[in-house]
Short mmCIF file of C-alpha atoms and ligand atoms in Angstrom, two decimals:
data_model
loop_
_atom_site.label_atom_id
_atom_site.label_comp_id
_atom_site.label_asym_id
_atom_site.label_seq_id
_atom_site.Cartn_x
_atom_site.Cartn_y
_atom_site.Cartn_z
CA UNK A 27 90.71 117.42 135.75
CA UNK A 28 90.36 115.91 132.08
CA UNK A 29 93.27 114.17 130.90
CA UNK A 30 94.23 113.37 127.43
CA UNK A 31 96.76 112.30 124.85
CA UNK A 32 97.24 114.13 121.34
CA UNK A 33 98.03 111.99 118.49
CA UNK A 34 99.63 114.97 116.30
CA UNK A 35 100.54 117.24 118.56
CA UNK A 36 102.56 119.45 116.19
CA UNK A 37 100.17 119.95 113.65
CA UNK A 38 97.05 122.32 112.51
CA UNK A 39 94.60 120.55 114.48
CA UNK A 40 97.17 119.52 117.38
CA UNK A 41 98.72 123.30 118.57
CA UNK A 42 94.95 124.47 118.77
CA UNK A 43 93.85 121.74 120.92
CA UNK A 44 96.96 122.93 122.78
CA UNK A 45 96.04 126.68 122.29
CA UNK A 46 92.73 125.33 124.18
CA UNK A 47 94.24 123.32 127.03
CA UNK A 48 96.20 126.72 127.62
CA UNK A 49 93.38 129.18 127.38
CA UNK A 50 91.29 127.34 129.22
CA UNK A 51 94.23 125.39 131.87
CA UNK A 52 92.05 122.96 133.58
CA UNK A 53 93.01 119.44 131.21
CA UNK A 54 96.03 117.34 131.93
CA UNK A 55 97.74 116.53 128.78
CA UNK A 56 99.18 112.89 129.52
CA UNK A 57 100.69 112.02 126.17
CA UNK A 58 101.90 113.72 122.99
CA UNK A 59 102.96 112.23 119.57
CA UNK A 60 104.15 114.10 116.37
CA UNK A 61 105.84 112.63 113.39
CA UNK A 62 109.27 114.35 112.71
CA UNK A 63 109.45 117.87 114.17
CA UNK A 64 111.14 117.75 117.66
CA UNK A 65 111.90 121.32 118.20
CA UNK A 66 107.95 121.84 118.50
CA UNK A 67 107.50 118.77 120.27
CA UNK A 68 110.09 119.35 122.67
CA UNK A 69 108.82 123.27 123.32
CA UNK A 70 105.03 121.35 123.81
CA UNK A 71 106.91 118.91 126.34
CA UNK A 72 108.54 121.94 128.03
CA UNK A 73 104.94 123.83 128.63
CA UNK A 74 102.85 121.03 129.12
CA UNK A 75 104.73 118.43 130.83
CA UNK A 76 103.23 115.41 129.25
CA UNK A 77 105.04 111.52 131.01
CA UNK A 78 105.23 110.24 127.39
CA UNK A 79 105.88 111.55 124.11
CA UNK A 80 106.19 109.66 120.84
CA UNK A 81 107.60 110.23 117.68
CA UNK A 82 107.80 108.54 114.60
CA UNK A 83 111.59 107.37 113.62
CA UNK A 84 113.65 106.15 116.50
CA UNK A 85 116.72 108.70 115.96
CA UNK A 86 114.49 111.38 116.27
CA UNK A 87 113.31 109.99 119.76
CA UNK A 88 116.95 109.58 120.54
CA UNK A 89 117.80 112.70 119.94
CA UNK A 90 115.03 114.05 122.19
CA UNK A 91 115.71 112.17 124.28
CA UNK A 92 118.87 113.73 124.99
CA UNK A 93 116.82 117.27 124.89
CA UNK A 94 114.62 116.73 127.78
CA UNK A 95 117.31 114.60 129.28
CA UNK A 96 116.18 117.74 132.32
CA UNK A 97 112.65 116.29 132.07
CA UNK A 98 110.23 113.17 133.68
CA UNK A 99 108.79 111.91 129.94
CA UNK A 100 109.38 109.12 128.47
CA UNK A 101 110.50 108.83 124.41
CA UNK A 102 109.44 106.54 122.19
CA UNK A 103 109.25 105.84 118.49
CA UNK A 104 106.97 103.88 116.18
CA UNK A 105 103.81 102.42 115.34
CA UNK A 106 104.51 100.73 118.95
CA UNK A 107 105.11 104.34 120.55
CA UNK A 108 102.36 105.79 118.99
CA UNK A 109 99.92 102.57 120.24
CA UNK A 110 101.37 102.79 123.47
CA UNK A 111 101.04 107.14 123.42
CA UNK A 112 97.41 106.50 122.53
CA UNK A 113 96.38 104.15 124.93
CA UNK A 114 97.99 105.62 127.81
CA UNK A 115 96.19 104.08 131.05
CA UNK A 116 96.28 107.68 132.97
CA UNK A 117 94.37 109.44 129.85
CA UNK A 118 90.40 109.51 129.63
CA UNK A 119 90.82 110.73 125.65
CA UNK A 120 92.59 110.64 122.43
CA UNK A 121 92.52 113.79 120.22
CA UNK A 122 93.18 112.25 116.89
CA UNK A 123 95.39 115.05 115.17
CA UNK A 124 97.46 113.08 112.97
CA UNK A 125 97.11 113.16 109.44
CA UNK A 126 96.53 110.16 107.14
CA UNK A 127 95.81 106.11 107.67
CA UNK A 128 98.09 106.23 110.15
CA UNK A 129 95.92 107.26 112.44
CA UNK A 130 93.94 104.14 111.84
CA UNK A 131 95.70 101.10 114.81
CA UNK A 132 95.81 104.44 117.46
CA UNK A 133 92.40 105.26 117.19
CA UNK A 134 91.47 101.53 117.67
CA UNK A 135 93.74 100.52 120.05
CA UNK A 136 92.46 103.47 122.00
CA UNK A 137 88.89 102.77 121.74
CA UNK A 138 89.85 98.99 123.02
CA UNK A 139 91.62 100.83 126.04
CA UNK A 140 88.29 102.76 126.56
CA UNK A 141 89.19 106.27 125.89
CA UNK A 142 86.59 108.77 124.01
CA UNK A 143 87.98 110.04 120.93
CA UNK A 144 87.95 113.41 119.71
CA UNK A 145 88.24 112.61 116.22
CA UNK A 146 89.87 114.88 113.78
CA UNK A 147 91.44 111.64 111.85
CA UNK A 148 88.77 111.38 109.33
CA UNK A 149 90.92 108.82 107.40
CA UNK A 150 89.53 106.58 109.88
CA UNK A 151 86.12 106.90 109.69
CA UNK A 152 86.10 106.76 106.03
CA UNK A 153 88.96 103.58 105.56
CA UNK A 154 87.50 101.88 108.92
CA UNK A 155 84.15 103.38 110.14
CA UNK A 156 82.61 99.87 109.67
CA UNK A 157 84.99 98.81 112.40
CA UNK A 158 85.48 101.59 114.49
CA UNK A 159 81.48 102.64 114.97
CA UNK A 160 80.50 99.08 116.39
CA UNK A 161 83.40 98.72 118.19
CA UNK A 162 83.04 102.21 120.32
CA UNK A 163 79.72 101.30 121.32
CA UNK A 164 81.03 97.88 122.23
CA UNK A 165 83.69 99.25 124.54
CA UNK A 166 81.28 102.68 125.50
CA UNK A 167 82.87 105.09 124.05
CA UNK A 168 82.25 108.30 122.23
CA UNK A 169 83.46 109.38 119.24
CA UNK A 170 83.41 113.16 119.24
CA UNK A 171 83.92 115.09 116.42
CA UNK A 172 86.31 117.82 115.94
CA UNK A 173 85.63 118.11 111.92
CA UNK A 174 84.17 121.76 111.92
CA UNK A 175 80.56 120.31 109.99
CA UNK A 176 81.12 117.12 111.58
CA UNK A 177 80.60 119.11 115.25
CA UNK A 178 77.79 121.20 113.52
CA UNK A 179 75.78 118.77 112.80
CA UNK A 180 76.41 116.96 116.08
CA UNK A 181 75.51 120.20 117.53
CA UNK A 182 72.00 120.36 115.61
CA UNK A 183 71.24 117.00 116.67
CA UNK A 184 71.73 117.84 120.69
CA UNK A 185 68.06 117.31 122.53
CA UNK A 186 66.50 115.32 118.81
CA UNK A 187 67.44 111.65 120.26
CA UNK A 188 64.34 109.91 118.43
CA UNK A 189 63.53 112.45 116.09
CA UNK A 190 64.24 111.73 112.14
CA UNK A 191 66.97 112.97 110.15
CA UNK A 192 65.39 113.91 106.44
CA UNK A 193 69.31 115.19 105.45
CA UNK A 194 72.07 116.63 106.41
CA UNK A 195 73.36 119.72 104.47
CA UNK A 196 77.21 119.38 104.71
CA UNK A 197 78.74 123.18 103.59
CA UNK A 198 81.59 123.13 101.81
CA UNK A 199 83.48 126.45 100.92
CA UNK A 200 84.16 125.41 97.50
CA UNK A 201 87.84 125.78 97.93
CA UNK A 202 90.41 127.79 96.14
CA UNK A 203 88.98 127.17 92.72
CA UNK A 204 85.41 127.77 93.40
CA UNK A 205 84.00 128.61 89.72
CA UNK A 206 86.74 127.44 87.84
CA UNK A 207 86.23 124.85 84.87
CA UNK A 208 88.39 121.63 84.49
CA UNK A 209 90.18 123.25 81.90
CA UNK A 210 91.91 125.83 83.94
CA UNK A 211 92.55 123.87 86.69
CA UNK A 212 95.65 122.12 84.27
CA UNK A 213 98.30 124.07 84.87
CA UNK A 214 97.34 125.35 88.71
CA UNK A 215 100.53 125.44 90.90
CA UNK A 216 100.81 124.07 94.28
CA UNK A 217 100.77 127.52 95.59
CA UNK A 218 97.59 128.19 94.18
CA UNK A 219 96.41 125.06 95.59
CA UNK A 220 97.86 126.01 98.83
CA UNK A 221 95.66 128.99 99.40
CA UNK A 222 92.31 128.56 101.24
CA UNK A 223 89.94 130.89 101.45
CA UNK A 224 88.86 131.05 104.94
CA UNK A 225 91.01 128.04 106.51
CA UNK A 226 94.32 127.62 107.31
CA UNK A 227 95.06 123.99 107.64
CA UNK A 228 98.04 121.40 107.46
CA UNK A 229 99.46 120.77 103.48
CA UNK A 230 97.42 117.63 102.89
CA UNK A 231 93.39 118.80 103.93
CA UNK A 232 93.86 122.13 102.23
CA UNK A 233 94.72 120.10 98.78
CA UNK A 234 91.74 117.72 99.21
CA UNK A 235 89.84 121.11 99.81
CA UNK A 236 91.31 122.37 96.78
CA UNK A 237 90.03 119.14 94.80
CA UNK A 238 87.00 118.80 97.16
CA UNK A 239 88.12 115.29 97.95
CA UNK A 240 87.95 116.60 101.30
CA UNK A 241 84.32 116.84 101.00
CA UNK A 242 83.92 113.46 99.99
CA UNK A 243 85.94 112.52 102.47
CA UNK A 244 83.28 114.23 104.68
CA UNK A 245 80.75 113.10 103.19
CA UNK A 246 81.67 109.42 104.30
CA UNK A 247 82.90 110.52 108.00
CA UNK A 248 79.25 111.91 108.56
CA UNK A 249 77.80 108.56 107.00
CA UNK A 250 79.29 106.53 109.79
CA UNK A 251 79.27 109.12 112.45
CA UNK A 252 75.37 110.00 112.17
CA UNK A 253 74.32 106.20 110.67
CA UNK A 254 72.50 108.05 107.86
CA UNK A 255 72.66 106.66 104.41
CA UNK A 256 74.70 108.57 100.96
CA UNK A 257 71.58 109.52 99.42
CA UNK A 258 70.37 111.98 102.42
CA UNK A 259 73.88 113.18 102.86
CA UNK A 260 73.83 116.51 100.29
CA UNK A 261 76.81 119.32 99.97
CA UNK A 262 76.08 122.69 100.21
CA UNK A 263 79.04 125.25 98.63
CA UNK A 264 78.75 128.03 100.91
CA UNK A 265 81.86 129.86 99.78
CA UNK A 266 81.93 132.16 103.45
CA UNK A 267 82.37 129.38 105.58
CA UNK A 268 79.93 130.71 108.39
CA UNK A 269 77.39 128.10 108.00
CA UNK A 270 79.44 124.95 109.40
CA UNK A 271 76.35 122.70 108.40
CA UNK A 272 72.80 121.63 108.33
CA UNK A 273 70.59 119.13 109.87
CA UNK A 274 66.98 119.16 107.92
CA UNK A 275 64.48 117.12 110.15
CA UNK A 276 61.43 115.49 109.10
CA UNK A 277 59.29 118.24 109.30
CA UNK A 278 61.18 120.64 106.81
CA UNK A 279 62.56 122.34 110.30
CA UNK A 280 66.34 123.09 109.63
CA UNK A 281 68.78 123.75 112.40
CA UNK A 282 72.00 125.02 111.41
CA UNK A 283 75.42 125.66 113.23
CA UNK A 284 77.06 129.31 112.34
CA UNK A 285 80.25 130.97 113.61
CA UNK A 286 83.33 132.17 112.27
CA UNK A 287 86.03 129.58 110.64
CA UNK A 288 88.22 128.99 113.86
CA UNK A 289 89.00 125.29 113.97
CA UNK A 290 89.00 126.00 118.02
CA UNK A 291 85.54 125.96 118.59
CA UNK A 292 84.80 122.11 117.76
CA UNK A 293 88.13 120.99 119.70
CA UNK A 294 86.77 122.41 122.80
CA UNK A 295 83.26 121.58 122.07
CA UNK A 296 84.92 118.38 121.77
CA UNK A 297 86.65 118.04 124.74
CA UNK A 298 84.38 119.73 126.90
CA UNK A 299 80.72 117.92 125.71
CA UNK A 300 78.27 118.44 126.38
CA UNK A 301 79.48 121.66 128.13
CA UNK A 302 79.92 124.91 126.63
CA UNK A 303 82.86 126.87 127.60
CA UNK A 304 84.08 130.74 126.78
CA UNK A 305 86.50 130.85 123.93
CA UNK A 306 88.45 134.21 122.90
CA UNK A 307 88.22 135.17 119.30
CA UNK A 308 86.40 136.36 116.69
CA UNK A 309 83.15 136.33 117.16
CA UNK A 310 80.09 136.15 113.58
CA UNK A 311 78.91 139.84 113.39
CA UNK A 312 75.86 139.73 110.91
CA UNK A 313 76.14 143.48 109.99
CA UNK A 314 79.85 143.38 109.13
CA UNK A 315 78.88 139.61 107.23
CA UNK A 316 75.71 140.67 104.90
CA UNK A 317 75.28 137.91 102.88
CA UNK A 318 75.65 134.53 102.99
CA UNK A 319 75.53 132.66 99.92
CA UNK A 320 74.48 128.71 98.38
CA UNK A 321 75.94 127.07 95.59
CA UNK A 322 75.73 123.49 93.90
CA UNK A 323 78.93 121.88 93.35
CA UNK A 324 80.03 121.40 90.08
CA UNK A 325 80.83 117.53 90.21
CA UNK A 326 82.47 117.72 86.18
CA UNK A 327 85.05 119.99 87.78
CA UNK A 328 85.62 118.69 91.31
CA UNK A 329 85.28 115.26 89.87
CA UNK A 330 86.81 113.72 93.17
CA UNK A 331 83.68 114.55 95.05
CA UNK A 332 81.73 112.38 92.74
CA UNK A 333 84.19 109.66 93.01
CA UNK A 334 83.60 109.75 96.80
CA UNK A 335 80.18 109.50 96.52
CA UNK A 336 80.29 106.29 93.85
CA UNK A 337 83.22 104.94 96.34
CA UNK A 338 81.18 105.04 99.40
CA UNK A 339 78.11 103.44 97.52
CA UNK A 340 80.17 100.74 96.37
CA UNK A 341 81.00 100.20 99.89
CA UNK A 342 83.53 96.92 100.89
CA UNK A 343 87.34 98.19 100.52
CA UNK A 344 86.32 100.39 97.59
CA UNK A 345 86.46 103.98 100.38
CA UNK A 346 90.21 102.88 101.54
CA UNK A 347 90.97 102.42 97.89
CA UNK A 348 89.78 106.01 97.43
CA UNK A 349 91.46 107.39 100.21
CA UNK A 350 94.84 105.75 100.03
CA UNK A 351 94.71 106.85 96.64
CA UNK A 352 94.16 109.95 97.44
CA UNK A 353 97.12 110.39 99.90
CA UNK A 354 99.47 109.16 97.80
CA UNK A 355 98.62 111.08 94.84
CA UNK A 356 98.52 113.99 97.10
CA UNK A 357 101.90 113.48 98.46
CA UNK A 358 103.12 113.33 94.78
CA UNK A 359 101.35 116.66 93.96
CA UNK A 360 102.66 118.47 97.21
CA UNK A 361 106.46 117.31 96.24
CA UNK A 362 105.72 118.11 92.58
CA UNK A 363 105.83 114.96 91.00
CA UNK A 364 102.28 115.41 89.47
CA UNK A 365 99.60 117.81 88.46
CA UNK A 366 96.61 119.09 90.34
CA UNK A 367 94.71 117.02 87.93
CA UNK A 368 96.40 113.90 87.76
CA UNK A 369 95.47 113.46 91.66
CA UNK A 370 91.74 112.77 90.81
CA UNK A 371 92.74 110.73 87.83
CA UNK A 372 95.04 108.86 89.94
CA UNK A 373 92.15 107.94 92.14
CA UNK A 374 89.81 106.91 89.30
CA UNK A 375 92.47 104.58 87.89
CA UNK A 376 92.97 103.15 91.17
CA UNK A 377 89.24 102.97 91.99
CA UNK A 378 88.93 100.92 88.76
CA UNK A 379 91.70 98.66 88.34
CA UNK A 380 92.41 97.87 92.49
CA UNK A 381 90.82 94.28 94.16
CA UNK A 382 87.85 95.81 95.86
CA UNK A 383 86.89 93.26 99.35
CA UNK A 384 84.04 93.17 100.67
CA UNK A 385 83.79 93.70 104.66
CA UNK A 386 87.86 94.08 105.32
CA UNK A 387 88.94 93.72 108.38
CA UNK A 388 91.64 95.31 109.56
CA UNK A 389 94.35 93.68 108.03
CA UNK A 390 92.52 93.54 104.50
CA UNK A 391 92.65 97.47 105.15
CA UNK A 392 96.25 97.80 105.74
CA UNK A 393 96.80 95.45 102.96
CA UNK A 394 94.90 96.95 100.53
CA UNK A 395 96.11 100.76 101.60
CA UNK A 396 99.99 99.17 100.92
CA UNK A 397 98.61 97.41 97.31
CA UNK A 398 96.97 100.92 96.01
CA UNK A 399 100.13 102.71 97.22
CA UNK A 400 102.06 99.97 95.32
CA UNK A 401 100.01 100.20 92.16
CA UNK A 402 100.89 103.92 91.95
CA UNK A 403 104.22 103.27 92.47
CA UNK A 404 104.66 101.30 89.66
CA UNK A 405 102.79 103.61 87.28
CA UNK A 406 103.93 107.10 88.57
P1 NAD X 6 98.95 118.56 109.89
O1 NAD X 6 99.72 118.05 108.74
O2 NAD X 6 99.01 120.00 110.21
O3 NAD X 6 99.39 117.75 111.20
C1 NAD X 6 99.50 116.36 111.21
C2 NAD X 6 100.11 115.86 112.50
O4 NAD X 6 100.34 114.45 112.36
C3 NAD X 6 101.47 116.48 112.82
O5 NAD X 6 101.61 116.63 114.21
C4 NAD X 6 102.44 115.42 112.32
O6 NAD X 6 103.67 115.47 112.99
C5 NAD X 6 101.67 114.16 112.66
N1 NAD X 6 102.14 113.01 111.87
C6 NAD X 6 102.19 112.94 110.52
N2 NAD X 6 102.75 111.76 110.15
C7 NAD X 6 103.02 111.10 111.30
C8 NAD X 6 103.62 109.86 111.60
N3 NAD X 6 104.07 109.04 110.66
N4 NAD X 6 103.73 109.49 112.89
C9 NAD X 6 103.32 110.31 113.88
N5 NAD X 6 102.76 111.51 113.65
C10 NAD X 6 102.63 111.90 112.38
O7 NAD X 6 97.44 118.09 109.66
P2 NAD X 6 96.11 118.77 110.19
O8 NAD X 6 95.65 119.79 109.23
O9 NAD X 6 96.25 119.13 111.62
O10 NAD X 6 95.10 117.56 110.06
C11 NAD X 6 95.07 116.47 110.97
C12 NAD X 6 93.81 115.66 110.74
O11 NAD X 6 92.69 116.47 111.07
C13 NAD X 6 93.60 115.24 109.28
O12 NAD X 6 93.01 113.97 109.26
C14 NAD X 6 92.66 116.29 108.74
O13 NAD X 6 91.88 115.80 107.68
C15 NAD X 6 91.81 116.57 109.95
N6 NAD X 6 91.20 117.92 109.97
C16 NAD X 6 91.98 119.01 109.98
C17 NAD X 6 91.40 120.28 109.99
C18 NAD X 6 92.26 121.53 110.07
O14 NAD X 6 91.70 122.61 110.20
N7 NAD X 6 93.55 121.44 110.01
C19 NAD X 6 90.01 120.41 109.97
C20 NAD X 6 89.24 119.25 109.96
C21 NAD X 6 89.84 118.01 109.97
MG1 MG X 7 85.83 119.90 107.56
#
């Protein structure tokens, strides 16, 4: 039996990986973490009898405590619970679920303590991935990804060890303000910027998808995951979200991943590679579909998908500016402290007046994540 620990077990990403332990009831889930709600957590305890379980303030551990006072887990709270959730010695992987820079010390710490990761985290890749690529092969590891392009691409490169990448073709869906201009994206409300298309997501990814930040985002998590430079890295809109992404090879040959938008399908790819297993759903029907359609993205609007791109070229600690940025501005925006548009010029100011290191280590990370969130602070 598989075992594993889920860092964010409460969220988007974390109840499907649970909705996939329970459909398909042959992985042991060792360890669970979530960040405040512990009427969830304690239900996910309840069903799936985890020995630890973390959360992140230590009254809310205390007061679960006294919940599954009936139960053999263990509660603890923290950075230190969460290191100690994701590193478990009985798990083989970490399912990084968790949302933010946060997820950054697990991820390591978990790699150091040899577990796979089933990365959903892709804070990490793009703050750390210059750590956190040598240092799974150092240790053996895999990084597996549960992004849906992320595991398309992955897919499309199954049996091509040797062969060439010429590009990938990361899809995007465009987002709840595909085709709108700059101008009308002033006075959108957080409820319009709450609405995806085809996705239903936690708060945070579906506003980067909204500002296509998210894309960038992606656009640096496949850099690291695949080893393949910015400039052969292109995005696709494809507004039905039914091509999950592109691999073109040197020969012009394209291989593509399709299916329908159910974030289920790369968890348990995922968890179970290289296996396939059934999975209930859904399933693409090409009559009821049509069409599919291509766009190019319009980089004056979605300016924060440019900003990735000139972030990840500039390389050093210029990506965690971007991305810490980005979550704080986005924070602000979901708690309506700012405007949709003020989160992209947030991240340009930030991206132009922060100290940007070269080669940070981890500590230069964490420092310059608290300095950006500090800058803001004392401007917003
Ligand atoms: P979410 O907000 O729904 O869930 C986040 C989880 O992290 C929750 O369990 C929350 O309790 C936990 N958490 C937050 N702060 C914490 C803290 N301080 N300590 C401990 N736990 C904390 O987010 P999500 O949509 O599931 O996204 C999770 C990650 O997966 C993100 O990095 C996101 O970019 C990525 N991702 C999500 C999707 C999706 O479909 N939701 C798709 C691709 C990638
Ligand atoms: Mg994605």
């Amino acid at each position: 039996m598989k075992k594993i620990a889920i860092a964010g077990s409460t969220g988007s990403i974390g109840t499907q990986t649970l909705d996939v332990v329970r459909e398909r009831g042959d992985i042991q889930v060792m360890a669970l973490t979530a960040g405040s709600n512990i009427r969830l957590l304690e239900q996910q305890i309840r069903e799936f009898g985890p020995g630890l379980a973390a959360v992140w303030k230590e009254e809310d551990a205390a007061s679960l405590r006294t919940s599954t006072a009936d139960l053999p887990v263990r509660i603890v709270s923290g950075m230190d619970g969460l290191l100690e959730a994701a590193t478990i010695p009985e798990s083989d992987m970490l399912v990084t679920a968790i949302v933010g820079m946060i997820g950054l010390r697990p991820t390591i710490a978990a790699i150091q303590a040899g577990k796979d990761i089933a990365l959903a985290n892709k804070e990490t890749l793009v703050t750390a991935g210059h750590l956190i690529m040598p240092l799974a092969e150092e240790h053996g590891v895999r990084i597996l990804p549960v992004d849906s392009e992320h595991s398309a691409i992955f897919q499309c490169l199954q049996g091509e060890k040797g062969n060439s990448i010429h590009k990938i073709l990361l899809t995007a869906s465009g987002g709840p303000f595909r085709g709108k201009k700059r101008e009308e994206l002033s006075d959108v409300r957080l409820e319009d910027a709450l609405k995806h298309p085809n996705w239903s997501m936690g708060r945070k990814i579906t506003v980067d998808s909204a500002t296509m930040v998210n894309k960038g985002l992606e656009v640096m998590e496949a850099k690291w995951l695949f080893d393949t430079p910015l400039e052969r890295i292109q995005v696709i809109v494809q507004p039905q979200s039914v091509i999950h992404s592109m691999v073109e090879y040197v020969d012009g040959s394209i291989l593509a991943q399709l299916g329908t938008p159910d974030m289920r399908l790369p968890i348990q790819y995922a968890l179970y590679y290289p296996a396939r297993r059934p999975l209930s759903g859904r399933r693409l029907d090409f009559y009821e579909l049509g069409t599919i359609t291509f766009e190019k993205p319009d980089l004056e609007t979605f300016e924060g998908l440019r900003l990735a791109y000139e972030a990840a070229a500039r390389g050093g600690s210029m990506p965690v500016i971007f991305n810490a940025a980005n979550e704080c501005a986005v924070a602000k925006f979901l708690n309506r402290d700012i405007s949709f548009l003020e989160i992209t010029q947030i991240i340009h100011e930030c991206m132009v007046h922060c100290t940007c290191k070269e080669h940070p280590d981890l500590d230069e990370i964490l420092e310059t994540e608290k300095s950006v969130r500090e800058w803001i602070e004392s401007r917003w």
